[in-house]
Amino acid sequence: MDIPRIFNVSESAHRIHNPFTPEKLATLGAALRLESGTRVLDLGSGSGELLCTWARDHGVVGTGVDLSELFTEQARRRAEGLGVADRVEFIHGDAAGFVSDEKAGVAACLGATWIGGGVAGTIGLLAQSLRPGGIILVGEPYWRKLPPTEEVARGCLAGSVSDFLLLPDLLASFGRLGYDVVEMVLADQDSWDRYEAAKWLTMRRWLEDNPDDELASDVRARLTSEPGRYAACTREYLGWGVFALMAR
Ligand code: SAH
């Protein structure tokens, strides 16, 4: 059981699999005023950068669950490297339906809300692992500007314009679910570049090392088309942010 291999190829060198820089992740950790010993649950934890760096910087403890075996292995190595392996654990598996026995002060899902069938379902899932008064973190795209056509929306790798909301509408939607938005940190075009453009060099190097791989023609096609697609669509129209929520 794993994610489609293309992601393990194109994002193998990423520590953060989202349009966030290390600085933005650190800003978010500081913004939450985390107390040492706070338990953090991270569904779709990727290569574990949130848990590992917040364990180092704020003394949190916690668990990450991710479907990619490669990313989970990278997360465990990162925890060793930062000297926090006794504070954080990484489980390889499907996070759909995952509820932790020990309730968390922070329950997060950054850039993987399909795990709970969408934003509302993921908030509901995370809430089951949260102690009273805890904070839910959701990382989710929104439209910076509404795409003028459905074709542009698909160029942003959305299924349709209706897949995402404008930022004020996304914030209002959290209220309708019964949550206060108590903090947020947003991506910007430069942090998007760190996520998207970093894939291109990874793909180029991978192609040089794996010319006969069954994915080579797919990776070649992506490397050719991705910079143009990204610049024309995602970079212009798609925002992304992490929203901190507390139940009203
Ligand atoms: N939150 C991480 C990773 C975001 S990318 C970060 O910000 O760096 C989305 C992640 O979701 C990937 O690591 C992918 O492997 C993971 N994923 C996808 N489907 C999943 C599922 N059903 N259960 C757990 N993880 C999943």
Short mmCIF file of N, CA and C and ligand atoms in Angstrom, two decimals, residues 3 15-18 42 44-47 65-68 71 93-96 110-112 114-115, ligand 1:
data_model
loop_
_atom_site.label_atom_id
_atom_site.label_comp_id
_atom_site.label_asym_id
_atom_site.label_seq_id
_atom_site.Cartn_x
_atom_site.Cartn_y
_atom_site.Cartn_z
N ILE A 3 1.45 5.52 -2.01
CA ILE A 3 0.92 6.55 -2.90
C ILE A 3 1.45 6.29 -4.32
N ARG A 15 11.68 18.16 1.83
CA ARG A 15 11.40 17.92 3.26
C ARG A 15 9.98 18.34 3.59
N ILE A 16 9.49 19.35 2.89
CA ILE A 16 8.12 19.84 3.07
C ILE A 16 7.40 19.62 1.75
N HIS A 17 6.32 18.84 1.78
CA HIS A 17 5.62 18.49 0.54
C HIS A 17 4.42 19.41 0.37
N ASN A 18 4.65 20.67 0.47
CA ASN A 18 3.62 21.69 0.43
C ASN A 18 4.28 23.02 0.07
N ASP A 42 -0.30 14.31 13.37
CA ASP A 42 -0.19 14.84 12.01
C ASP A 42 -0.60 13.75 11.01
N GLY A 44 -1.07 12.46 7.31
CA GLY A 44 -0.42 12.81 6.05
C GLY A 44 0.83 13.59 6.37
N SER A 45 1.66 13.00 7.22
CA SER A 45 2.81 13.72 7.80
C SER A 45 3.99 13.83 6.84
N GLY A 46 3.91 13.18 5.67
CA GLY A 46 4.98 13.33 4.68
C GLY A 46 6.32 12.92 5.25
N SER A 47 7.32 13.76 5.05
CA SER A 47 8.67 13.47 5.53
C SER A 47 8.91 14.00 6.94
N VAL A 65 1.25 9.98 10.62
CA VAL A 65 0.79 8.82 9.86
C VAL A 65 0.86 9.20 8.39
N ASP A 66 1.49 8.35 7.58
CA ASP A 66 1.58 8.66 6.15
C ASP A 66 1.61 7.39 5.33
N LEU A 67 1.00 7.48 4.16
CA LEU A 67 0.84 6.33 3.27
C LEU A 67 2.10 6.06 2.44
N SER A 68 3.01 7.03 2.35
CA SER A 68 4.24 6.82 1.57
C SER A 68 5.30 6.18 2.45
N PHE A 71 8.49 8.44 2.27
CA PHE A 71 8.43 9.65 3.09
C PHE A 71 8.49 9.29 4.58
N GLY A 93 1.04 4.07 6.97
CA GLY A 93 -0.27 3.47 6.79
C GLY A 93 -1.28 4.50 6.31
N ASP A 94 -2.49 4.03 6.09
CA ASP A 94 -3.59 4.88 5.65
C ASP A 94 -4.13 5.65 6.85
N ALA A 95 -4.18 6.96 6.74
CA ALA A 95 -4.66 7.78 7.86
C ALA A 95 -6.17 7.95 7.84
N ALA A 96 -6.84 7.46 6.80
CA ALA A 96 -8.31 7.56 6.76
C ALA A 96 -8.87 6.82 7.95
N LEU A 110 -2.08 18.70 6.80
CA LEU A 110 -1.60 19.77 5.94
C LEU A 110 -1.45 19.26 4.51
N GLY A 111 -2.38 19.68 3.66
CA GLY A 111 -2.26 19.32 2.25
C GLY A 111 -2.63 17.90 1.95
N ALA A 112 -3.59 17.36 2.69
CA ALA A 112 -4.00 15.97 2.44
C ALA A 112 -5.43 15.77 2.92
N TRP A 114 -8.06 15.04 1.49
CA TRP A 114 -8.82 13.91 0.93
C TRP A 114 -8.85 12.76 1.92
N ILE A 115 -7.92 12.75 2.88
CA ILE A 115 -7.88 11.68 3.88
C ILE A 115 -9.22 11.56 4.60
N1 SAH B 1 1.82 17.22 5.48
C1 SAH B 1 3.05 16.89 4.76
C2 SAH B 1 2.79 16.13 3.46
C3 SAH B 1 1.80 16.77 2.51
S1 SAH B 1 1.72 15.97 0.93
C4 SAH B 1 3.84 18.14 4.50
O1 SAH B 1 3.30 19.23 4.64
O2 SAH B 1 5.02 18.03 4.14
C5 SAH B 1 0.41 14.80 1.15
C6 SAH B 1 0.85 13.61 1.96
O3 SAH B 1 -0.27 12.77 2.18
C7 SAH B 1 1.90 12.73 1.29
O4 SAH B 1 2.98 12.57 2.17
C8 SAH B 1 1.19 11.42 1.03
O5 SAH B 1 2.05 10.30 1.12
C9 SAH B 1 0.16 11.43 2.13
N2 SAH B 1 -1.04 10.62 1.92
C10 SAH B 1 -1.81 10.54 0.82
N3 SAH B 1 -2.88 9.76 1.04
C11 SAH B 1 -2.79 9.34 2.33
C12 SAH B 1 -3.58 8.51 3.18
N4 SAH B 1 -4.71 7.95 2.74
N5 SAH B 1 -3.17 8.30 4.46
C13 SAH B 1 -2.02 8.87 4.93
N6 SAH B 1 -1.24 9.66 4.17
C14 SAH B 1 -1.62 9.90 2.90
#
